[in-house]
Amino acid sequence: MTSRLQSRPESSSSNTAARSTVWLLVAVLLVAANLRGGITSLGALLDGLDGLSGGTKSFLTSLPVLCFAVVGATGMTLARRLGVHRGIGVALGLLAAGLLVRVIGDPWLLLVGTFVACAGIALANVLLPAVVKEGFPNRVGAVTGAYSAVMSLGAAIAAGVTVPIAHAAGSWRVGLGVWAVLAVVALVAWLPYLRERELRSGGRARVSLWREPVAWAVTLLFGTQSLFAYVVMSWLPSIYADAGFGHATAGLLLAVSILVGVPVYFLAPTLAIRASSQGHLVAVLTALLAVGFAGLLLAPVTGAWLWAVLLGVGGAVFPVTLTLFSIRTATTAGTTALSSMAQSIGYLFAAGGPFVVGLLRESTGSWSVPIALLLGLAAVQVCAGYVAGRPVVIGARTED
């Protein structure tokens, strides 16, 4: 009888811990569901927005990635001052506010609201890997895969349903504003964690990564895969349209490319965790990506669906890179620092990708030169993957 009585508190404590872990997972996935929808929903409606000049529309397409680069650099500072959990609360608040502001008034408010929303997304991008490392130390690969897949799925859904919602409501403002509801839901789910203080990223300790070759390799890897992703999202429909497909079919091919990546995004981080080195995994995924681009150049019509699938699968370098933030660092502070470094510099590098590709297409009248450039960049990504995938732990601490 005594042993039974003594076991009950332990069982109760175990159940409470399990429920807490499940709720944290739900909250993380809700945050992830918000990290792309605010961007792809705007892209879906951009051509139908009245009162915006061509220059303003072009600026809106480049604003998210530039915001990710600039604001992402502040993620480590925010984590050190408020803690990672509270930092994500701030990020969700900015996201919800920005999504609302951009639909309430004049075009300049659309710009302001988009910047504020993207600032929230940028902060959450940087801080979420640290939450995963701290909250799920033995499930980093599985949880990273889950939230990467949800992020990709959220992007695809927002791109697909925003226009129908706007048409049904008779207003583009409703089509864009509805995504603020999802941000508020995520914020409500995150409220219990705003009281958490243990994820303050290392107190007053700083993590220095600037002299770490592996940190720079991870940063380069994040930059190249981001560039590929934004080139595909920006120009894949145009490549197919130039090959003779209608705009509806070209858009469908892009949607297929995004959706086919969802299950691969879920599986790739688990494979990365189990591997002693992640270089081979990055090389295989990059090779699939390169075959997809080469196919677009050589046989864009005959193998159109295959190339879309290969591009989607090859994009799984993204969740593998997110996993590297955790497994290449020993502490939450290190994960936050590497995430901030890689995303701020990497997105800055990626921002020029769609512009350069478009410029080369315009100046040469062909996709041959830009695709050749992308194939060369794929070789760089493979090299970066082998350095970033080395089984080492980085992140030396220095005191203020």
Short mmCIF file of C-alpha atoms in Angstrom, two decimals:
data_model
loop_
_atom_site.label_atom_id
_atom_site.label_comp_id
_atom_site.label_asym_id
_atom_site.label_seq_id
_atom_site.Cartn_x
_atom_site.Cartn_y
_atom_site.Cartn_z
CA MET A 1 0.00 0.00 0.00
CA THR A 2 2.81 2.36 0.89
CA SER A 3 4.52 1.83 -2.44
CA ARG A 4 1.28 2.60 -4.26
CA LEU A 5 0.75 5.79 -2.32
CA GLN A 6 4.30 6.85 -3.01
CA SER A 7 3.99 6.15 -6.74
CA ARG A 8 0.96 8.38 -7.24
CA PRO A 9 2.78 11.72 -6.95
CA GLU A 10 5.41 10.47 -9.41
CA SER A 11 2.70 9.35 -11.85
CA SER A 12 0.86 12.64 -11.47
CA SER A 13 4.06 14.58 -12.06
CA SER A 14 4.83 12.49 -15.16
CA ASN A 15 1.34 13.09 -16.58
CA THR A 16 1.63 16.82 -15.94
CA ALA A 17 5.00 16.93 -17.69
CA ALA A 18 3.60 15.00 -20.66
CA ARG A 19 0.65 17.36 -20.99
CA SER A 20 2.98 20.35 -20.77
CA THR A 21 5.19 18.91 -23.53
CA VAL A 22 2.20 18.24 -25.79
CA TRP A 23 0.87 21.76 -25.25
CA LEU A 24 4.28 23.24 -26.04
CA LEU A 25 4.36 21.23 -29.27
CA VAL A 26 0.90 22.51 -30.22
CA ALA A 27 2.00 26.08 -29.48
CA VAL A 28 5.18 25.67 -31.54
CA LEU A 29 3.21 24.32 -34.51
CA LEU A 30 0.72 27.19 -34.27
CA VAL A 31 3.61 29.65 -34.35
CA ALA A 32 5.07 27.85 -37.37
CA ALA A 33 1.73 27.99 -39.18
CA ASN A 34 2.02 31.80 -39.12
CA LEU A 35 5.55 32.14 -40.44
CA ARG A 36 4.82 32.28 -44.17
CA GLY A 37 1.08 32.79 -44.67
CA GLY A 38 1.25 36.54 -44.20
CA ILE A 39 3.71 36.70 -47.10
CA THR A 40 2.20 34.25 -49.57
CA SER A 41 -1.30 35.65 -49.00
CA LEU A 42 -0.06 39.09 -50.08
CA GLY A 43 1.67 37.63 -53.12
CA ALA A 44 -1.52 35.90 -54.19
CA LEU A 45 -3.47 39.17 -54.15
CA LEU A 46 -0.75 41.57 -55.25
CA ASP A 47 -1.84 41.92 -58.89
CA GLY A 48 -5.39 42.71 -57.80
CA LEU A 49 -4.54 45.52 -55.38
CA ASP A 50 -5.69 48.90 -56.72
CA GLY A 51 -3.85 52.13 -56.11
CA LEU A 52 -0.37 50.62 -55.96
CA SER A 53 2.33 51.56 -58.44
CA GLY A 54 4.49 48.94 -60.09
CA GLY A 55 7.42 50.12 -57.99
CA THR A 56 5.47 49.72 -54.77
CA LYS A 57 4.42 46.20 -55.73
CA SER A 58 8.03 45.28 -56.54
CA PHE A 59 9.15 46.71 -53.22
CA LEU A 60 6.51 44.65 -51.40
CA THR A 61 7.87 41.44 -52.95
CA SER A 62 11.40 42.15 -51.71
CA LEU A 63 10.41 43.61 -48.32
CA PRO A 64 9.95 40.27 -46.47
CA VAL A 65 13.40 38.85 -47.17
CA LEU A 66 15.10 42.22 -46.47
CA CYS A 67 13.16 42.48 -43.21
CA PHE A 68 14.21 38.94 -42.28
CA ALA A 69 17.84 39.96 -42.75
CA VAL A 70 17.70 43.25 -40.83
CA VAL A 71 15.34 42.35 -37.98
CA GLY A 72 16.67 38.79 -37.67
CA ALA A 73 20.01 40.23 -36.56
CA THR A 74 18.31 41.58 -33.40
CA GLY A 75 16.97 38.19 -32.34
CA MET A 76 19.90 37.35 -30.07
CA THR A 77 19.68 40.70 -28.28
CA LEU A 78 15.95 40.25 -27.71
CA ALA A 79 16.50 36.74 -26.36
CA ARG A 80 19.15 37.93 -23.92
CA ARG A 81 16.96 40.74 -22.59
CA LEU A 82 13.52 39.13 -22.48
CA GLY A 83 14.11 35.42 -22.83
CA VAL A 84 13.27 33.29 -25.83
CA HIS A 85 9.68 32.54 -24.79
CA ARG A 86 8.81 36.20 -24.22
CA GLY A 87 10.63 37.09 -27.42
CA ILE A 88 8.29 34.85 -29.39
CA GLY A 89 5.36 36.49 -27.60
CA VAL A 90 6.62 39.87 -28.86
CA ALA A 91 7.04 38.39 -32.34
CA LEU A 92 3.46 37.12 -32.42
CA GLY A 93 2.17 40.46 -31.16
CA LEU A 94 4.02 42.29 -33.95
CA LEU A 95 2.74 39.81 -36.51
CA ALA A 96 -0.91 40.15 -35.48
CA ALA A 97 -0.67 43.95 -35.30
CA GLY A 98 1.03 44.19 -38.69
CA LEU A 99 -1.50 41.95 -40.41
CA LEU A 100 -4.30 44.16 -39.08
CA VAL A 101 -2.63 47.51 -39.82
CA ARG A 102 -1.97 46.67 -43.46
CA VAL A 103 -5.69 46.29 -44.26
CA ILE A 104 -7.19 49.30 -42.46
CA GLY A 105 -6.23 52.23 -44.64
CA ASP A 106 -4.12 53.80 -47.36
CA PRO A 107 -1.35 52.07 -49.37
CA TRP A 108 1.34 53.44 -47.06
CA LEU A 109 -0.29 51.52 -44.21
CA LEU A 110 -0.03 48.39 -46.33
CA LEU A 111 3.72 48.97 -46.46
CA VAL A 112 3.99 49.73 -42.74
CA GLY A 113 1.83 46.79 -41.74
CA THR A 114 3.75 44.40 -43.97
CA PHE A 115 7.04 45.55 -42.45
CA VAL A 116 5.73 45.12 -38.89
CA ALA A 117 4.30 41.68 -39.69
CA CYS A 118 7.54 40.57 -41.35
CA ALA A 119 9.50 41.87 -38.35
CA GLY A 120 7.46 39.55 -36.15
CA ILE A 121 8.07 36.66 -38.52
CA ALA A 122 11.81 37.41 -38.59
CA LEU A 123 12.06 37.28 -34.79
CA ALA A 124 10.08 34.06 -34.57
CA ASN A 125 12.25 32.54 -37.32
CA VAL A 126 15.34 33.15 -35.20
CA LEU A 127 13.94 32.18 -31.79
CA LEU A 128 11.91 29.07 -32.58
CA PRO A 129 14.93 26.75 -33.06
CA ALA A 130 16.08 27.68 -29.53
CA VAL A 131 12.68 26.74 -28.10
CA VAL A 132 12.88 23.39 -29.87
CA LYS A 133 16.37 22.71 -28.55
CA GLU A 134 15.39 23.56 -24.97
CA GLY A 135 11.91 22.08 -24.93
CA PHE A 136 12.57 18.92 -26.98
CA PRO A 137 16.26 18.05 -26.50
CA ASN A 138 15.72 14.41 -27.49
CA ARG A 139 13.30 15.16 -30.34
CA VAL A 140 15.01 18.03 -32.14
CA GLY A 141 14.83 16.35 -35.55
CA ALA A 142 11.19 15.28 -35.28
CA VAL A 143 9.94 18.60 -33.93
CA THR A 144 11.99 20.63 -36.41
CA GLY A 145 10.59 18.50 -39.21
CA ALA A 146 7.05 18.93 -37.92
CA TYR A 147 7.20 22.70 -37.66
CA SER A 148 9.01 23.02 -41.01
CA ALA A 149 6.27 20.96 -42.67
CA VAL A 150 3.54 23.03 -41.00
CA MET A 151 5.30 26.21 -42.12
CA SER A 152 5.40 25.02 -45.72
CA LEU A 153 1.80 23.80 -45.59
CA GLY A 154 0.67 27.12 -44.14
CA ALA A 155 2.38 28.96 -46.99
CA ALA A 156 0.66 26.80 -49.59
CA ILE A 157 -2.78 27.09 -47.99
CA ALA A 158 -2.53 30.86 -47.65
CA ALA A 159 -1.47 31.17 -51.28
CA GLY A 160 -4.33 28.97 -52.41
CA VAL A 161 -7.29 30.25 -50.40
CA THR A 162 -6.64 33.97 -49.96
CA VAL A 163 -8.04 34.94 -53.37
CA PRO A 164 -11.22 32.83 -52.98
CA ILE A 165 -11.78 34.33 -49.51
CA ALA A 166 -11.34 37.85 -50.90
CA HIS A 167 -13.73 37.15 -53.78
CA ALA A 168 -16.33 35.61 -51.47
CA ALA A 169 -16.16 38.60 -49.11
CA GLY A 170 -15.96 41.12 -51.93
CA SER A 171 -12.86 42.74 -50.42
CA TRP A 172 -9.13 42.14 -50.60
CA ARG A 173 -8.89 43.51 -47.06
CA VAL A 174 -10.82 40.52 -45.74
CA GLY A 175 -8.66 38.14 -47.76
CA LEU A 176 -5.51 39.54 -46.14
CA GLY A 177 -6.93 40.42 -42.73
CA VAL A 178 -8.25 36.94 -41.97
CA TRP A 179 -4.69 35.73 -41.36
CA ALA A 180 -4.46 38.00 -38.32
CA VAL A 181 -6.95 35.64 -36.65
CA LEU A 182 -4.49 32.76 -36.92
CA ALA A 183 -1.76 34.95 -35.41
CA VAL A 184 -4.01 35.83 -32.47
CA VAL A 185 -4.80 32.13 -31.92
CA ALA A 186 -1.07 31.37 -31.80
CA LEU A 187 -0.52 34.23 -29.36
CA VAL A 188 -3.27 32.93 -27.06
CA ALA A 189 -1.71 29.45 -27.16
CA TRP A 190 1.65 31.02 -26.27
CA LEU A 191 0.37 33.03 -23.28
CA PRO A 192 1.35 30.38 -20.67
CA TYR A 193 4.96 30.69 -21.79
CA LEU A 194 5.19 34.45 -21.38
CA ARG A 195 5.84 33.81 -17.68
CA GLU A 196 8.77 31.52 -18.47
CA ARG A 197 12.18 32.96 -17.65
CA GLU A 198 14.49 29.95 -17.86
CA LEU A 199 15.06 30.41 -21.58
CA ARG A 200 16.85 33.70 -21.06
CA SER A 201 19.62 33.04 -23.51
CA GLY A 202 22.64 32.66 -21.33
CA GLY A 203 22.13 35.57 -18.95
CA ARG A 204 24.89 38.06 -19.64
CA ALA A 205 26.98 35.50 -21.48
CA ARG A 206 27.60 36.09 -25.14
CA VAL A 207 28.32 33.49 -27.79
CA SER A 208 31.00 34.33 -30.34
CA LEU A 209 30.68 32.60 -33.71
CA TRP A 210 32.43 34.99 -36.08
CA ARG A 211 35.69 33.00 -36.11
CA GLU A 212 34.01 29.61 -36.40
CA PRO A 213 34.34 28.10 -39.92
CA VAL A 214 31.40 25.76 -39.30
CA ALA A 215 29.18 28.70 -38.30
CA TRP A 216 30.05 30.47 -41.55
CA ALA A 217 29.38 27.26 -43.50
CA VAL A 218 25.95 26.97 -41.87
CA THR A 219 25.33 30.64 -42.72
CA LEU A 220 26.33 30.12 -46.35
CA LEU A 221 24.16 27.01 -46.53
CA PHE A 222 21.18 28.92 -45.17
CA GLY A 223 21.82 31.71 -47.67
CA THR A 224 22.05 29.45 -50.72
CA GLN A 225 18.97 27.39 -49.89
CA SER A 226 17.01 30.60 -49.18
CA LEU A 227 18.09 32.02 -52.52
CA PHE A 228 16.92 28.88 -54.31
CA ALA A 229 13.59 29.01 -52.47
CA TYR A 230 12.88 32.64 -53.36
CA VAL A 231 13.96 32.14 -56.98
CA VAL A 232 11.55 29.20 -57.28
CA MET A 233 8.68 31.11 -55.68
CA SER A 234 9.37 34.20 -57.79
CA TRP A 235 10.23 32.78 -61.20
CA LEU A 236 9.12 29.15 -61.56
CA PRO A 237 5.69 30.10 -62.96
CA SER A 238 7.39 32.46 -65.43
CA ILE A 239 9.77 29.72 -66.59
CA TYR A 240 6.84 27.42 -67.26
CA ALA A 241 4.84 30.21 -68.91
CA ASP A 242 7.74 30.95 -71.25
CA ALA A 243 7.82 27.24 -72.11
CA GLY A 244 4.22 27.48 -73.31
CA PHE A 245 2.10 26.63 -70.29
CA GLY A 246 -0.90 28.76 -69.36
CA HIS A 247 -0.67 30.90 -66.25
CA ALA A 248 -3.10 28.69 -64.34
CA THR A 249 -1.06 25.56 -65.07
CA ALA A 250 2.20 27.36 -64.28
CA GLY A 251 0.78 28.41 -60.90
CA LEU A 252 -0.41 24.86 -60.27
CA LEU A 253 3.09 23.55 -60.95
CA LEU A 254 4.45 25.95 -58.32
CA ALA A 255 1.81 24.76 -55.86
CA VAL A 256 2.80 21.15 -56.54
CA SER A 257 6.44 22.04 -55.94
CA ILE A 258 5.56 23.53 -52.55
CA LEU A 259 3.17 20.81 -51.42
CA VAL A 260 5.37 17.88 -52.41
CA GLY A 261 8.03 19.24 -50.08
CA VAL A 262 5.79 19.01 -47.00
CA PRO A 263 6.34 15.29 -46.17
CA VAL A 264 10.02 15.56 -47.10
CA TYR A 265 10.39 18.56 -44.80
CA PHE A 266 8.98 16.37 -42.04
CA LEU A 267 11.39 13.47 -42.65
CA ALA A 268 14.64 15.26 -43.55
CA PRO A 269 15.52 16.59 -40.05
CA THR A 270 15.11 13.12 -38.52
CA LEU A 271 17.50 11.73 -41.14
CA ALA A 272 19.89 14.58 -40.34
CA ILE A 273 19.83 13.79 -36.61
CA ARG A 274 20.53 10.10 -37.21
CA ALA A 275 23.45 10.74 -39.58
CA SER A 276 26.94 11.09 -38.16
CA SER A 277 27.52 13.86 -40.70
CA GLN A 278 24.90 15.76 -42.64
CA GLY A 279 27.04 16.52 -45.69
CA HIS A 280 25.82 13.54 -47.73
CA LEU A 281 22.17 14.41 -47.05
CA VAL A 282 22.69 18.00 -48.19
CA ALA A 283 24.53 16.75 -51.29
CA VAL A 284 21.72 14.36 -52.30
CA LEU A 285 18.99 16.97 -51.80
CA THR A 286 21.01 19.59 -53.68
CA ALA A 287 21.61 17.14 -56.53
CA LEU A 288 17.85 16.64 -56.87
CA LEU A 289 17.41 20.41 -56.92
CA ALA A 290 20.10 20.76 -59.60
CA VAL A 291 18.47 18.06 -61.75
CA GLY A 292 15.19 19.96 -61.45
CA PHE A 293 16.77 23.19 -62.69
CA ALA A 294 18.67 21.38 -65.47
CA GLY A 295 15.42 19.76 -66.55
CA LEU A 296 13.74 23.16 -66.77
CA LEU A 297 16.52 24.22 -69.13
CA LEU A 298 16.64 21.11 -71.32
CA ALA A 299 13.07 19.75 -71.37
CA PRO A 300 10.70 22.15 -69.59
CA VAL A 301 7.56 20.75 -71.24
CA THR A 302 8.27 17.02 -71.41
CA GLY A 303 9.27 16.66 -67.77
CA ALA A 304 7.41 19.65 -66.30
CA TRP A 305 5.78 17.81 -63.39
CA LEU A 306 8.93 15.85 -62.56
CA TRP A 307 11.03 19.01 -62.39
CA ALA A 308 8.48 20.63 -60.06
CA VAL A 309 8.61 17.60 -57.77
CA LEU A 310 12.42 17.51 -57.72
CA LEU A 311 12.61 21.21 -56.89
CA GLY A 312 10.19 20.69 -54.01
CA VAL A 313 12.11 17.71 -52.61
CA GLY A 314 15.46 19.46 -53.03
CA GLY A 315 14.15 22.39 -51.00
CA ALA A 316 14.30 20.16 -47.91
CA VAL A 317 17.80 21.52 -47.35
CA PHE A 318 15.88 24.21 -45.44
CA PRO A 319 14.73 22.05 -42.48
CA VAL A 320 18.10 20.28 -42.46
CA THR A 321 19.75 23.68 -41.99
CA LEU A 322 17.32 24.53 -39.18
CA THR A 323 18.35 21.27 -37.51
CA LEU A 324 22.01 22.26 -37.78
CA PHE A 325 21.29 25.33 -35.63
CA SER A 326 20.60 22.94 -32.74
CA ILE A 327 23.00 20.06 -33.29
CA ARG A 328 26.03 22.24 -34.07
CA THR A 329 25.64 24.15 -30.76
CA ALA A 330 25.79 23.06 -27.12
CA THR A 331 23.44 25.56 -25.49
CA THR A 332 20.24 27.49 -26.11
CA ALA A 333 22.34 30.66 -26.30
CA GLY A 334 24.50 29.09 -28.97
CA THR A 335 21.47 27.97 -30.97
CA THR A 336 19.97 31.46 -30.83
CA ALA A 337 23.28 33.04 -31.84
CA LEU A 338 23.82 30.70 -34.79
CA SER A 339 20.19 31.09 -35.89
CA SER A 340 20.48 34.88 -35.74
CA MET A 341 23.80 34.95 -37.59
CA ALA A 342 22.75 32.51 -40.31
CA GLN A 343 19.34 34.05 -40.93
CA SER A 344 20.40 37.70 -40.92
CA ILE A 345 23.37 37.22 -43.26
CA GLY A 346 21.78 34.37 -45.21
CA TYR A 347 18.58 36.27 -46.02
CA LEU A 348 20.63 39.33 -47.01
CA PHE A 349 22.52 37.11 -49.45
CA ALA A 350 19.29 35.55 -50.72
CA ALA A 351 17.56 38.89 -51.25
CA GLY A 352 19.51 39.56 -54.42
CA GLY A 353 18.78 36.17 -55.96
CA PRO A 354 15.40 36.81 -57.62
CA PHE A 355 16.55 40.25 -58.76
CA VAL A 356 19.75 38.93 -60.40
CA VAL A 357 17.92 36.03 -62.02
CA GLY A 358 15.29 38.38 -63.43
CA LEU A 359 17.94 40.82 -64.64
CA LEU A 360 19.86 38.06 -66.43
CA ARG A 361 16.67 36.76 -68.02
CA GLU A 362 15.80 40.25 -69.23
CA SER A 363 19.27 41.04 -70.58
CA THR A 364 19.89 37.70 -72.32
CA GLY A 365 16.34 36.90 -73.42
CA SER A 366 16.76 33.33 -72.19
CA TRP A 367 16.72 31.27 -69.02
CA SER A 368 20.00 29.56 -69.94
CA VAL A 369 22.37 31.96 -68.19
CA PRO A 370 20.38 32.34 -64.94
CA ILE A 371 19.85 28.57 -64.65
CA ALA A 372 23.55 27.96 -65.34
CA LEU A 373 24.32 30.39 -62.51
CA LEU A 374 21.96 28.47 -60.21
CA LEU A 375 23.64 25.18 -61.09
CA GLY A 376 27.00 26.70 -60.15
CA LEU A 377 25.50 27.86 -56.86
CA ALA A 378 24.30 24.31 -56.25
CA ALA A 379 27.93 23.17 -56.30
CA VAL A 380 28.72 25.85 -53.70
CA GLN A 381 25.84 24.61 -51.56
CA VAL A 382 27.20 21.05 -51.62
CA CYS A 383 30.61 22.27 -50.43
CA ALA A 384 29.03 24.35 -47.68
CA GLY A 385 26.93 21.35 -46.65
CA TYR A 386 29.95 19.14 -46.12
CA VAL A 387 31.66 21.74 -43.92
CA ALA A 388 28.47 22.58 -42.01
CA GLY A 389 27.70 18.88 -41.60
CA ARG A 390 30.91 18.02 -39.78
CA PRO A 391 30.12 16.51 -36.33
CA VAL A 392 31.48 19.37 -34.23
CA VAL A 393 29.93 21.58 -31.57
CA ILE A 394 30.60 25.31 -31.78
CA GLY A 395 29.92 28.36 -29.64
CA ALA A 396 32.53 29.67 -27.23
CA ARG A 397 31.20 31.94 -24.47
CA THR A 398 32.70 35.23 -23.43
CA GLU A 399 31.48 37.49 -20.64
CA ASP A 400 30.42 41.11 -21.14
#
